C-alpha cells in the first residue's frame, strides 16, 4: 500500500503579484504528479484570494471582499490545477473545510471517507479553507495549521510545506545574513511559537510561526513535517521522490 503524504503550497509559490506564475505552477504540477506515482497525495493549496484579485480588484482588507475574492478565485484555481494535471493524465477534486469540521467526529469521518475514495481512484484531493462560511473566531487563517490537521486527521505520515524559504533557520534569513539552516528538529521550543506574532502585515499568511505551530502539533502527534523551497523544488524532489535529505528542514519525532 502507498504511504500517504500531504503537500501544502503557499500563495507566493503559485502567484506572482497579480497572476498565476505559469512556469512555477508547471513545475509544481510535475512534482505533484511524480509524487502521486509513489504516494497517496493530498494537496492543501492557498492562492484563491490572489487568483480572485487577478480577476477583479476588490479590497482584500475588507472581510466580505476577501471572502468574495476567495469565492471568485477558488474555481479558477481548480481550473488551473485540472488543466495542468490533465497533461499527466490526472485530475483533482475540491474539498473546502473549516476548523469546525475537525471538531465533529461525524464531519471529520465524512471528509475522511470522501478523501479515501478520491485517493483510491487516483484523484488528487485539493483542500482549502472554506473562506465564505468561516467566521473569524474559528478561522485557521493560514493553511499551515489547516494542513497539519489534514495530515493528522486524514492519516498521513508526513506534511511537506512548500514556501518561499529553504527551510527553518536559527534566525530570520531576511534579517540576519548569518542565519543557519536547521536540517533536523525533533521538538519546537515553546518561546518560538509566540515570536514575531505581531510583525508582518495583518493579512500575511503568518510567516514562520504558523509553520512552527504546525510542526509542533504534528510532532506531538508522532508525525513529521518537511519544510522546503517551493520556488526551486530540488530539495523537495530529493526528499520526497528519492528519499535523500540534502536541504530543507525535517521535523520528525525522536526515534525511541
Ligand atoms: P508562505 O506564504 O509560503 O506560507 P510565509 O511568507 O508566510 O510563507 O513565511 C515564510 C517566511 O518566514 C520566510 O520568507 C521568512 O522571511 C520568514 N521567517 C522568519 N523567521 C524565519 C526563520 N527562523 N526561518 C525561516 N523563515 C523565517
PDB file of C-alpha atoms and ligand atoms in Angstrom:
ATOM      1  CA  UNK A   1       0.000   0.000   0.000  1.00  0.00           C
ATOM      2  CA  UNK A   2       1.227   3.505  -0.825  1.00  0.00           C
ATOM      3  CA  UNK A   3       2.159   5.795   2.051  1.00  0.00           C
ATOM      4  CA  UNK A   4       0.050   8.921   2.416  1.00  0.00           C
ATOM      5  CA  UNK A   5       1.517  12.437   2.409  1.00  0.00           C
ATOM      6  CA  UNK A   6       0.113  15.967   2.410  1.00  0.00           C
ATOM      7  CA  UNK A   7       1.719  18.724   0.351  1.00  0.00           C
ATOM      8  CA  UNK A   8       0.915  22.343   1.220  1.00  0.00           C
ATOM      9  CA  UNK A   9       1.701  25.109  -1.204  1.00  0.00           C
ATOM     10  CA  UNK A  10       1.796  28.801  -0.266  1.00  0.00           C
ATOM     11  CA  UNK A  11       0.273  31.652  -2.275  1.00  0.00           C
ATOM     12  CA  UNK A  12       3.659  33.119  -3.278  1.00  0.00           C
ATOM     13  CA  UNK A  13       4.704  29.882  -4.895  1.00  0.00           C
ATOM     14  CA  UNK A  14       1.679  29.857  -7.197  1.00  0.00           C
ATOM     15  CA  UNK A  15       1.133  33.547  -7.834  1.00  0.00           C
ATOM     16  CA  UNK A  16       3.295  36.470  -8.774  1.00  0.00           C
ATOM     17  CA  UNK A  17       1.915  39.832  -7.620  1.00  0.00           C
ATOM     18  CA  UNK A  18      -1.348  39.584  -9.510  1.00  0.00           C
ATOM     19  CA  UNK A  19      -1.442  36.422 -11.528  1.00  0.00           C
ATOM     20  CA  UNK A  20      -0.589  32.773 -11.778  1.00  0.00           C
ATOM     21  CA  UNK A  21       3.114  32.168 -12.317  1.00  0.00           C
ATOM     22  CA  UNK A  22       2.837  29.601 -15.098  1.00  0.00           C
ATOM     23  CA  UNK A  23       6.455  28.401 -15.028  1.00  0.00           C
ATOM     24  CA  UNK A  24       6.410  27.673 -11.273  1.00  0.00           C
ATOM     25  CA  UNK A  25       2.922  26.190 -11.484  1.00  0.00           C
ATOM     26  CA  UNK A  26       4.038  23.817 -14.251  1.00  0.00           C
ATOM     27  CA  UNK A  27       6.975  22.645 -12.139  1.00  0.00           C
ATOM     28  CA  UNK A  28       4.725  22.179  -9.122  1.00  0.00           C
ATOM     29  CA  UNK A  29       2.275  20.050 -11.109  1.00  0.00           C
ATOM     30  CA  UNK A  30       5.113  17.941 -12.491  1.00  0.00           C
ATOM     31  CA  UNK A  31       6.342  17.368  -8.923  1.00  0.00           C
ATOM     32  CA  UNK A  32       2.821  16.530  -7.705  1.00  0.00           C
ATOM     33  CA  UNK A  33       2.234  14.036 -10.482  1.00  0.00           C
ATOM     34  CA  UNK A  34       5.576  12.308  -9.778  1.00  0.00           C
ATOM     35  CA  UNK A  35       4.744  12.239  -6.065  1.00  0.00           C
ATOM     36  CA  UNK A  36       1.356  10.707  -6.885  1.00  0.00           C
ATOM     37  CA  UNK A  37       3.134   7.747  -8.504  1.00  0.00           C
ATOM     38  CA  UNK A  38       4.880   6.985  -5.234  1.00  0.00           C
ATOM     39  CA  UNK A  39       2.411   8.114  -2.574  1.00  0.00           C
ATOM     40  CA  UNK A  40      -1.218   8.867  -1.940  1.00  0.00           C
ATOM     41  CA  UNK A  41      -1.037  12.656  -2.144  1.00  0.00           C
ATOM     42  CA  UNK A  42      -3.398  15.212  -0.601  1.00  0.00           C
ATOM     43  CA  UNK A  43      -2.777  18.814  -1.635  1.00  0.00           C
ATOM     44  CA  UNK A  44      -3.566  21.855   0.505  1.00  0.00           C
ATOM     45  CA  UNK A  45      -3.411  24.880  -1.755  1.00  0.00           C
ATOM     46  CA  UNK A  46      -3.537  28.563  -0.951  1.00  0.00           C
ATOM     47  CA  UNK A  47      -3.950  31.109  -3.714  1.00  0.00           C
ATOM     48  CA  UNK A  48      -7.726  31.550  -4.070  1.00  0.00           C
ATOM     49  CA  UNK A  49      -7.794  35.179  -2.847  1.00  0.00           C
ATOM     50  CA  UNK A  50      -4.837  36.173  -5.038  1.00  0.00           C
ATOM     51  CA  UNK A  51      -6.411  34.423  -8.029  1.00  0.00           C
ATOM     52  CA  UNK A  52      -9.707  36.230  -7.354  1.00  0.00           C
ATOM     53  CA  UNK A  53      -7.814  39.519  -7.178  1.00  0.00           C
ATOM     54  CA  UNK A  54      -6.393  38.857 -10.639  1.00  0.00           C
ATOM     55  CA  UNK A  55      -9.994  38.859 -11.921  1.00  0.00           C
ATOM     56  CA  UNK A  56     -11.487  41.777 -10.001  1.00  0.00           C
ATOM     57  CA  UNK A  57      -9.876  44.372  -7.752  1.00  0.00           C
ATOM     58  CA  UNK A  58     -11.888  44.158  -4.534  1.00  0.00           C
ATOM     59  CA  UNK A  59     -10.427  45.372  -1.240  1.00  0.00           C
ATOM     60  CA  UNK A  60      -8.627  42.474   0.449  1.00  0.00           C
ATOM     61  CA  UNK A  61      -8.676  44.324   3.766  1.00  0.00           C
ATOM     62  CA  UNK A  62     -12.480  44.126   4.000  1.00  0.00           C
ATOM     63  CA  UNK A  63     -13.506  40.675   5.255  1.00  0.00           C
ATOM     64  CA  UNK A  64     -16.549  40.305   2.951  1.00  0.00           C
ATOM     65  CA  UNK A  65     -14.472  41.461  -0.039  1.00  0.00           C
ATOM     66  CA  UNK A  66     -11.787  38.944   0.841  1.00  0.00           C
ATOM     67  CA  UNK A  67     -14.415  36.208   1.115  1.00  0.00           C
ATOM     68  CA  UNK A  68     -15.791  37.270  -2.275  1.00  0.00           C
ATOM     69  CA  UNK A  69     -12.283  37.173  -3.756  1.00  0.00           C
ATOM     70  CA  UNK A  70     -11.818  33.631  -2.451  1.00  0.00           C
ATOM     71  CA  UNK A  71     -15.198  32.624  -3.915  1.00  0.00           C
ATOM     72  CA  UNK A  72     -14.205  34.120  -7.289  1.00  0.00           C
ATOM     73  CA  UNK A  73     -10.659  32.731  -7.263  1.00  0.00           C
ATOM     74  CA  UNK A  74     -11.264  29.202  -5.974  1.00  0.00           C
ATOM     75  CA  UNK A  75     -12.955  27.799  -9.140  1.00  0.00           C
ATOM     76  CA  UNK A  76     -10.308  29.413 -11.364  1.00  0.00           C
ATOM     77  CA  UNK A  77      -7.579  27.902  -9.214  1.00  0.00           C
ATOM     78  CA  UNK A  78      -9.218  24.472  -9.539  1.00  0.00           C
ATOM     79  CA  UNK A  79      -9.498  25.011 -13.281  1.00  0.00           C
ATOM     80  CA  UNK A  80      -5.750  25.746 -13.490  1.00  0.00           C
ATOM     81  CA  UNK A  81      -4.928  22.663 -11.439  1.00  0.00           C
ATOM     82  CA  UNK A  82      -7.053  20.455 -13.644  1.00  0.00           C
ATOM     83  CA  UNK A  83      -5.792  21.947 -16.907  1.00  0.00           C
ATOM     84  CA  UNK A  84      -2.195  21.316 -15.903  1.00  0.00           C
ATOM     85  CA  UNK A  85      -2.781  17.943 -14.209  1.00  0.00           C
ATOM     86  CA  UNK A  86      -4.526  16.762 -17.375  1.00  0.00           C
ATOM     87  CA  UNK A  87      -1.146  16.772 -19.163  1.00  0.00           C
ATOM     88  CA  UNK A  88      -0.125  13.954 -16.809  1.00  0.00           C
ATOM     89  CA  UNK A  89      -3.419  12.081 -17.179  1.00  0.00           C
ATOM     90  CA  UNK A  90      -4.528  13.165 -13.720  1.00  0.00           C
ATOM     91  CA  UNK A  91      -7.107  15.413 -12.148  1.00  0.00           C
ATOM     92  CA  UNK A  92      -8.051  16.899  -8.819  1.00  0.00           C
ATOM     93  CA  UNK A  93     -11.165  17.374  -6.680  1.00  0.00           C
ATOM     94  CA  UNK A  94     -12.016  20.287  -4.424  1.00  0.00           C
ATOM     95  CA  UNK A  95     -12.596  19.884  -0.684  1.00  0.00           C
ATOM     96  CA  UNK A  96     -13.301  23.030   1.343  1.00  0.00           C
ATOM     97  CA  UNK A  97     -13.010  22.704   5.117  1.00  0.00           C
ATOM     98  CA  UNK A  98     -13.326  24.828   8.246  1.00  0.00           C
ATOM     99  CA  UNK A  99     -11.841  24.055  11.666  1.00  0.00           C
ATOM    100  CA  UNK A 100     -15.305  23.005  12.945  1.00  0.00           C
ATOM    101  CA  UNK A 101     -15.114  20.047  10.584  1.00  0.00           C
ATOM    102  CA  UNK A 102     -12.341  18.666  12.793  1.00  0.00           C
ATOM    103  CA  UNK A 103     -14.355  19.234  15.981  1.00  0.00           C
ATOM    104  CA  UNK A 104     -17.142  16.961  14.914  1.00  0.00           C
ATOM    105  CA  UNK A 105     -16.211  13.299  14.637  1.00  0.00           C
ATOM    106  CA  UNK A 106     -19.046  12.752  12.167  1.00  0.00           C
ATOM    107  CA  UNK A 107     -17.898  15.522   9.855  1.00  0.00           C
ATOM    108  CA  UNK A 108     -14.245  14.533  10.079  1.00  0.00           C
ATOM    109  CA  UNK A 109     -15.249  10.972   9.189  1.00  0.00           C
ATOM    110  CA  UNK A 110     -17.370  12.192   6.250  1.00  0.00           C
ATOM    111  CA  UNK A 111     -14.421  14.176   4.877  1.00  0.00           C
ATOM    112  CA  UNK A 112     -12.072  11.238   5.524  1.00  0.00           C
ATOM    113  CA  UNK A 113     -14.392   8.885   3.615  1.00  0.00           C
ATOM    114  CA  UNK A 114     -14.552  11.277   0.658  1.00  0.00           C
ATOM    115  CA  UNK A 115     -10.778  11.713   0.646  1.00  0.00           C
ATOM    116  CA  UNK A 116     -10.147   7.959   0.918  1.00  0.00           C
ATOM    117  CA  UNK A 117     -12.436   7.384  -2.057  1.00  0.00           C
ATOM    118  CA  UNK A 118     -10.708  10.057  -4.136  1.00  0.00           C
ATOM    119  CA  UNK A 119      -7.276   8.633  -3.310  1.00  0.00           C
ATOM    120  CA  UNK A 120      -8.389   5.085  -4.057  1.00  0.00           C
ATOM    121  CA  UNK A 121      -9.356   6.313  -7.523  1.00  0.00           C
ATOM    122  CA  UNK A 122      -6.061   8.101  -8.161  1.00  0.00           C
ATOM    123  CA  UNK A 123      -7.595  11.579  -7.856  1.00  0.00           C
ATOM    124  CA  UNK A 124      -5.789  14.426  -6.106  1.00  0.00           C
ATOM    125  CA  UNK A 125      -7.873  15.941  -3.264  1.00  0.00           C
ATOM    126  CA  UNK A 126      -7.204  19.704  -3.289  1.00  0.00           C
ATOM    127  CA  UNK A 127      -8.094  21.246   0.059  1.00  0.00           C
ATOM    128  CA  UNK A 128      -8.538  24.863   1.085  1.00  0.00           C
ATOM    129  CA  UNK A 129     -10.229  26.668   3.946  1.00  0.00           C
ATOM    130  CA  UNK A 130     -13.850  27.497   3.150  1.00  0.00           C
ATOM    131  CA  UNK A 131     -13.406  31.255   3.361  1.00  0.00           C
ATOM    132  CA  UNK A 132     -17.001  32.198   2.632  1.00  0.00           C
ATOM    133  CA  UNK A 133     -18.582  30.365   5.565  1.00  0.00           C
ATOM    134  CA  UNK A 134     -15.827  30.564   8.146  1.00  0.00           C
ATOM    135  CA  UNK A 135     -16.270  33.083  10.960  1.00  0.00           C
ATOM    136  CA  UNK A 136     -13.286  34.947  12.293  1.00  0.00           C
ATOM    137  CA  UNK A 137     -13.104  33.304  15.754  1.00  0.00           C
ATOM    138  CA  UNK A 138     -12.577  29.834  14.327  1.00  0.00           C
ATOM    139  CA  UNK A 139     -10.635  30.761  11.238  1.00  0.00           C
ATOM    140  CA  UNK A 140      -7.378  28.920  10.588  1.00  0.00           C
ATOM    141  CA  UNK A 141      -6.457  31.986   8.524  1.00  0.00           C
ATOM    142  CA  UNK A 142      -3.386  30.291   7.200  1.00  0.00           C
ATOM    143  CA  UNK A 143      -3.138  26.941   5.531  1.00  0.00           C
ATOM    144  CA  UNK A 144      -0.140  25.816   7.596  1.00  0.00           C
ATOM    145  CA  UNK A 145      -2.250  24.801  10.555  1.00  0.00           C
ATOM    146  CA  UNK A 146      -5.084  23.536   8.370  1.00  0.00           C
ATOM    147  CA  UNK A 147      -2.599  21.284   6.567  1.00  0.00           C
ATOM    148  CA  UNK A 148      -1.274  19.969   9.897  1.00  0.00           C
ATOM    149  CA  UNK A 149      -4.846  18.996  10.855  1.00  0.00           C
ATOM    150  CA  UNK A 150      -5.373  17.442   7.447  1.00  0.00           C
ATOM    151  CA  UNK A 151      -2.176  15.391   7.926  1.00  0.00           C
ATOM    152  CA  UNK A 152      -3.175  14.171  11.371  1.00  0.00           C
ATOM    153  CA  UNK A 153      -6.903  13.594  10.928  1.00  0.00           C
ATOM    154  CA  UNK A 154      -6.661  12.092   7.451  1.00  0.00           C
ATOM    155  CA  UNK A 155      -3.915   9.679   8.481  1.00  0.00           C
ATOM    156  CA  UNK A 156      -0.897  10.920   6.534  1.00  0.00           C
ATOM    157  CA  UNK A 157       2.552  10.432   7.997  1.00  0.00           C
ATOM    158  CA  UNK A 158       4.259  13.458   6.502  1.00  0.00           C
ATOM    159  CA  UNK A 159       3.362  17.052   5.725  1.00  0.00           C
ATOM    160  CA  UNK A 160       5.501  18.800   3.110  1.00  0.00           C
ATOM    161  CA  UNK A 161       5.248  22.600   3.259  1.00  0.00           C
ATOM    162  CA  UNK A 162       6.457  24.388   0.140  1.00  0.00           C
ATOM    163  CA  UNK A 163       7.260  28.001   0.957  1.00  0.00           C
ATOM    164  CA  UNK A 164       9.460  30.863  -0.225  1.00  0.00           C
ATOM    165  CA  UNK A 165      12.285  29.824   2.060  1.00  0.00           C
ATOM    166  CA  UNK A 166      14.771  26.909   2.049  1.00  0.00           C
ATOM    167  CA  UNK A 167      13.722  25.699   5.486  1.00  0.00           C
ATOM    168  CA  UNK A 168      13.774  26.710   9.133  1.00  0.00           C
ATOM    169  CA  UNK A 169      16.731  28.863  10.188  1.00  0.00           C
ATOM    170  CA  UNK A 170      18.101  29.771  13.598  1.00  0.00           C
ATOM    171  CA  UNK A 171      17.125  33.400  12.757  1.00  0.00           C
ATOM    172  CA  UNK A 172      15.045  35.082  10.032  1.00  0.00           C
ATOM    173  CA  UNK A 173      17.347  34.855   6.986  1.00  0.00           C
ATOM    174  CA  UNK A 174      15.802  38.015   5.518  1.00  0.00           C
ATOM    175  CA  UNK A 175      17.074  39.970   8.518  1.00  0.00           C
ATOM    176  CA  UNK A 176      20.189  38.060   9.509  1.00  0.00           C
ATOM    177  CA  UNK A 177      22.736  37.164   6.822  1.00  0.00           C
ATOM    178  CA  UNK A 178      24.426  34.681   9.163  1.00  0.00           C
ATOM    179  CA  UNK A 179      21.264  32.679   9.804  1.00  0.00           C
ATOM    180  CA  UNK A 180      21.901  28.949   9.564  1.00  0.00           C
ATOM    181  CA  UNK A 181      19.543  26.352   8.170  1.00  0.00           C
ATOM    182  CA  UNK A 182      18.410  23.738  10.678  1.00  0.00           C
ATOM    183  CA  UNK A 183      18.251  20.368   8.932  1.00  0.00           C
ATOM    184  CA  UNK A 184      16.586  18.361  11.706  1.00  0.00           C
ATOM    185  CA  UNK A 185      14.362  19.248  14.636  1.00  0.00           C
ATOM    186  CA  UNK A 186      12.538  16.879  16.953  1.00  0.00           C
ATOM    187  CA  UNK A 187      10.852  19.490  19.108  1.00  0.00           C
ATOM    188  CA  UNK A 188       9.888  23.149  18.972  1.00  0.00           C
ATOM    189  CA  UNK A 189      10.928  25.475  21.718  1.00  0.00           C
ATOM    190  CA  UNK A 190       7.729  26.966  23.249  1.00  0.00           C
ATOM    191  CA  UNK A 191       9.086  30.519  23.031  1.00  0.00           C
ATOM    192  CA  UNK A 192       9.423  30.153  19.237  1.00  0.00           C
ATOM    193  CA  UNK A 193       5.694  29.563  18.919  1.00  0.00           C
ATOM    194  CA  UNK A 194       4.928  33.067  20.078  1.00  0.00           C
ATOM    195  CA  UNK A 195       7.735  35.026  18.409  1.00  0.00           C
ATOM    196  CA  UNK A 196       7.048  37.796  15.862  1.00  0.00           C
ATOM    197  CA  UNK A 197       3.344  37.318  16.320  1.00  0.00           C
ATOM    198  CA  UNK A 198       2.639  40.988  15.733  1.00  0.00           C
ATOM    199  CA  UNK A 199       5.060  41.591  12.945  1.00  0.00           C
ATOM    200  CA  UNK A 200       4.287  41.488   9.253  1.00  0.00           C
ATOM    201  CA  UNK A 201       1.110  42.677   7.639  1.00  0.00           C
ATOM    202  CA  UNK A 202      -2.208  41.834   9.236  1.00  0.00           C
ATOM    203  CA  UNK A 203      -3.088  39.855   6.140  1.00  0.00           C
ATOM    204  CA  UNK A 204       0.162  37.977   5.792  1.00  0.00           C
ATOM    205  CA  UNK A 205      -0.105  34.215   5.940  1.00  0.00           C
ATOM    206  CA  UNK A 206       1.606  34.010   9.291  1.00  0.00           C
ATOM    207  CA  UNK A 207       5.282  33.609   8.423  1.00  0.00           C
ATOM    208  CA  UNK A 208       7.394  31.056  10.218  1.00  0.00           C
ATOM    209  CA  UNK A 209       5.313  30.959  13.420  1.00  0.00           C
ATOM    210  CA  UNK A 210       2.324  29.197  11.856  1.00  0.00           C
ATOM    211  CA  UNK A 211       4.720  26.687  10.300  1.00  0.00           C
ATOM    212  CA  UNK A 212       6.310  26.008  13.688  1.00  0.00           C
ATOM    213  CA  UNK A 213       2.851  25.605  15.222  1.00  0.00           C
ATOM    214  CA  UNK A 214       2.019  23.108  12.503  1.00  0.00           C
ATOM    215  CA  UNK A 215       5.292  21.251  13.182  1.00  0.00           C
ATOM    216  CA  UNK A 216       4.679  21.315  16.946  1.00  0.00           C
ATOM    217  CA  UNK A 217       1.185  19.847  16.543  1.00  0.00           C
ATOM    218  CA  UNK A 218       2.460  17.083  14.265  1.00  0.00           C
ATOM    219  CA  UNK A 219       5.487  16.210  16.431  1.00  0.00           C
ATOM    220  CA  UNK A 220       3.214  15.931  19.484  1.00  0.00           C
ATOM    221  CA  UNK A 221       1.079  13.528  17.477  1.00  0.00           C
ATOM    222  CA  UNK A 222       4.022  11.420  16.312  1.00  0.00           C
ATOM    223  CA  UNK A 223       4.039  12.729  12.741  1.00  0.00           C
ATOM    224  CA  UNK A 224       6.598  14.555  10.627  1.00  0.00           C
ATOM    225  CA  UNK A 225       6.856  17.735   8.613  1.00  0.00           C
ATOM    226  CA  UNK A 226       9.306  18.776   5.908  1.00  0.00           C
ATOM    227  CA  UNK A 227       9.715  22.492   5.157  1.00  0.00           C
ATOM    228  CA  UNK A 228      11.333  23.289   1.813  1.00  0.00           C
ATOM    229  CA  UNK A 229      11.516  25.786  -1.001  1.00  0.00           C
ATOM    230  CA  UNK A 230       8.593  25.815  -3.438  1.00  0.00           C
ATOM    231  CA  UNK A 231      10.319  28.093  -5.967  1.00  0.00           C
ATOM    232  CA  UNK A 232      13.181  25.684  -6.512  1.00  0.00           C
ATOM    233  CA  UNK A 233      11.807  22.218  -5.908  1.00  0.00           C
ATOM    234  CA  UNK A 234      15.126  20.328  -5.884  1.00  0.00           C
ATOM    235  CA  UNK A 235      15.237  19.751  -2.097  1.00  0.00           C
ATOM    236  CA  UNK A 236      11.593  18.673  -2.053  1.00  0.00           C
ATOM    237  CA  UNK A 237      12.132  16.345  -5.024  1.00  0.00           C
ATOM    238  CA  UNK A 238      15.226  14.821  -3.484  1.00  0.00           C
ATOM    239  CA  UNK A 239      13.475  14.193  -0.205  1.00  0.00           C
ATOM    240  CA  UNK A 240      10.025  13.128  -1.359  1.00  0.00           C
ATOM    241  CA  UNK A 241      10.890  11.282  -4.550  1.00  0.00           C
ATOM    242  CA  UNK A 242      14.407   9.968  -3.835  1.00  0.00           C
ATOM    243  CA  UNK A 243      14.453   9.740  -0.044  1.00  0.00           C
ATOM    244  CA  UNK A 244      17.562  11.998   0.062  1.00  0.00           C
ATOM    245  CA  UNK A 245      17.656  14.770   2.640  1.00  0.00           C
ATOM    246  CA  UNK A 246      20.021  17.391   1.236  1.00  0.00           C
ATOM    247  CA  UNK A 247      18.301  20.710   2.007  1.00  0.00           C
ATOM    248  CA  UNK A 248      15.056  21.658   3.760  1.00  0.00           C
ATOM    249  CA  UNK A 249      14.139  21.126   7.418  1.00  0.00           C
ATOM    250  CA  UNK A 250      12.805  17.800   8.619  1.00  0.00           C
ATOM    251  CA  UNK A 251      10.753  17.993  11.807  1.00  0.00           C
ATOM    252  CA  UNK A 252      10.491  14.389  12.945  1.00  0.00           C
ATOM    253  CA  UNK A 253       9.809  12.821  16.340  1.00  0.00           C
ATOM    254  CA  UNK A 254      12.819  11.291  18.071  1.00  0.00           C
ATOM    255  CA  UNK A 255      13.045   7.569  17.377  1.00  0.00           C
ATOM    256  CA  UNK A 256      12.638   5.668  20.626  1.00  0.00           C
TER     257      UNK A 256
HETATM  258  P1  LIG B   1       4.027  31.107   2.890  1.00  0.00           P
HETATM  259  O1  LIG B   1       3.364  32.247   2.169  1.00  0.00           O
HETATM  260  O2  LIG B   1       4.727  30.117   1.989  1.00  0.00           O
HETATM  261  O3  LIG B   1       3.118  30.414   3.860  1.00  0.00           O
HETATM  262  P2  LIG B   1       5.395  32.990   4.675  1.00  0.00           P
HETATM  263  O4  LIG B   1       5.912  34.118   3.825  1.00  0.00           O
HETATM  264  O5  LIG B   1       4.162  33.200   5.458  1.00  0.00           O
HETATM  265  O6  LIG B   1       5.269  31.687   3.751  1.00  0.00           O
HETATM  266  O7  LIG B   1       6.548  32.513   5.712  1.00  0.00           O
HETATM  267  C1  LIG B   1       7.880  32.274   5.327  1.00  0.00           C
HETATM  268  C2  LIG B   1       8.763  33.441   5.761  1.00  0.00           C
HETATM  269  O8  LIG B   1       9.018  33.386   7.174  1.00  0.00           O
HETATM  270  C3  LIG B   1      10.141  33.436   5.160  1.00  0.00           C
HETATM  271  O9  LIG B   1      10.189  34.008   3.885  1.00  0.00           O
HETATM  272  C4  LIG B   1      10.992  34.233   6.185  1.00  0.00           C
HETATM  273  O10 LIG B   1      11.170  35.574   5.807  1.00  0.00           O
HETATM  274  C5  LIG B   1      10.152  34.232   7.447  1.00  0.00           C
HETATM  275  N1  LIG B   1      10.930  33.753   8.597  1.00  0.00           N
HETATM  276  C6  LIG B   1      11.013  34.370   9.821  1.00  0.00           C
HETATM  277  N2  LIG B   1      11.821  33.697  10.676  1.00  0.00           N
HETATM  278  C7  LIG B   1      12.278  32.608   9.997  1.00  0.00           C
HETATM  279  C8  LIG B   1      13.151  31.512  10.335  1.00  0.00           C
HETATM  280  N3  LIG B   1      13.684  31.382  11.565  1.00  0.00           N
HETATM  281  N4  LIG B   1      13.377  30.549   9.399  1.00  0.00           N
HETATM  282  C9  LIG B   1      12.808  30.634   8.178  1.00  0.00           C
HETATM  283  N5  LIG B   1      11.983  31.640   7.783  1.00  0.00           N
HETATM  284  C10 LIG B   1      11.716  32.627   8.677  1.00  0.00           C
END
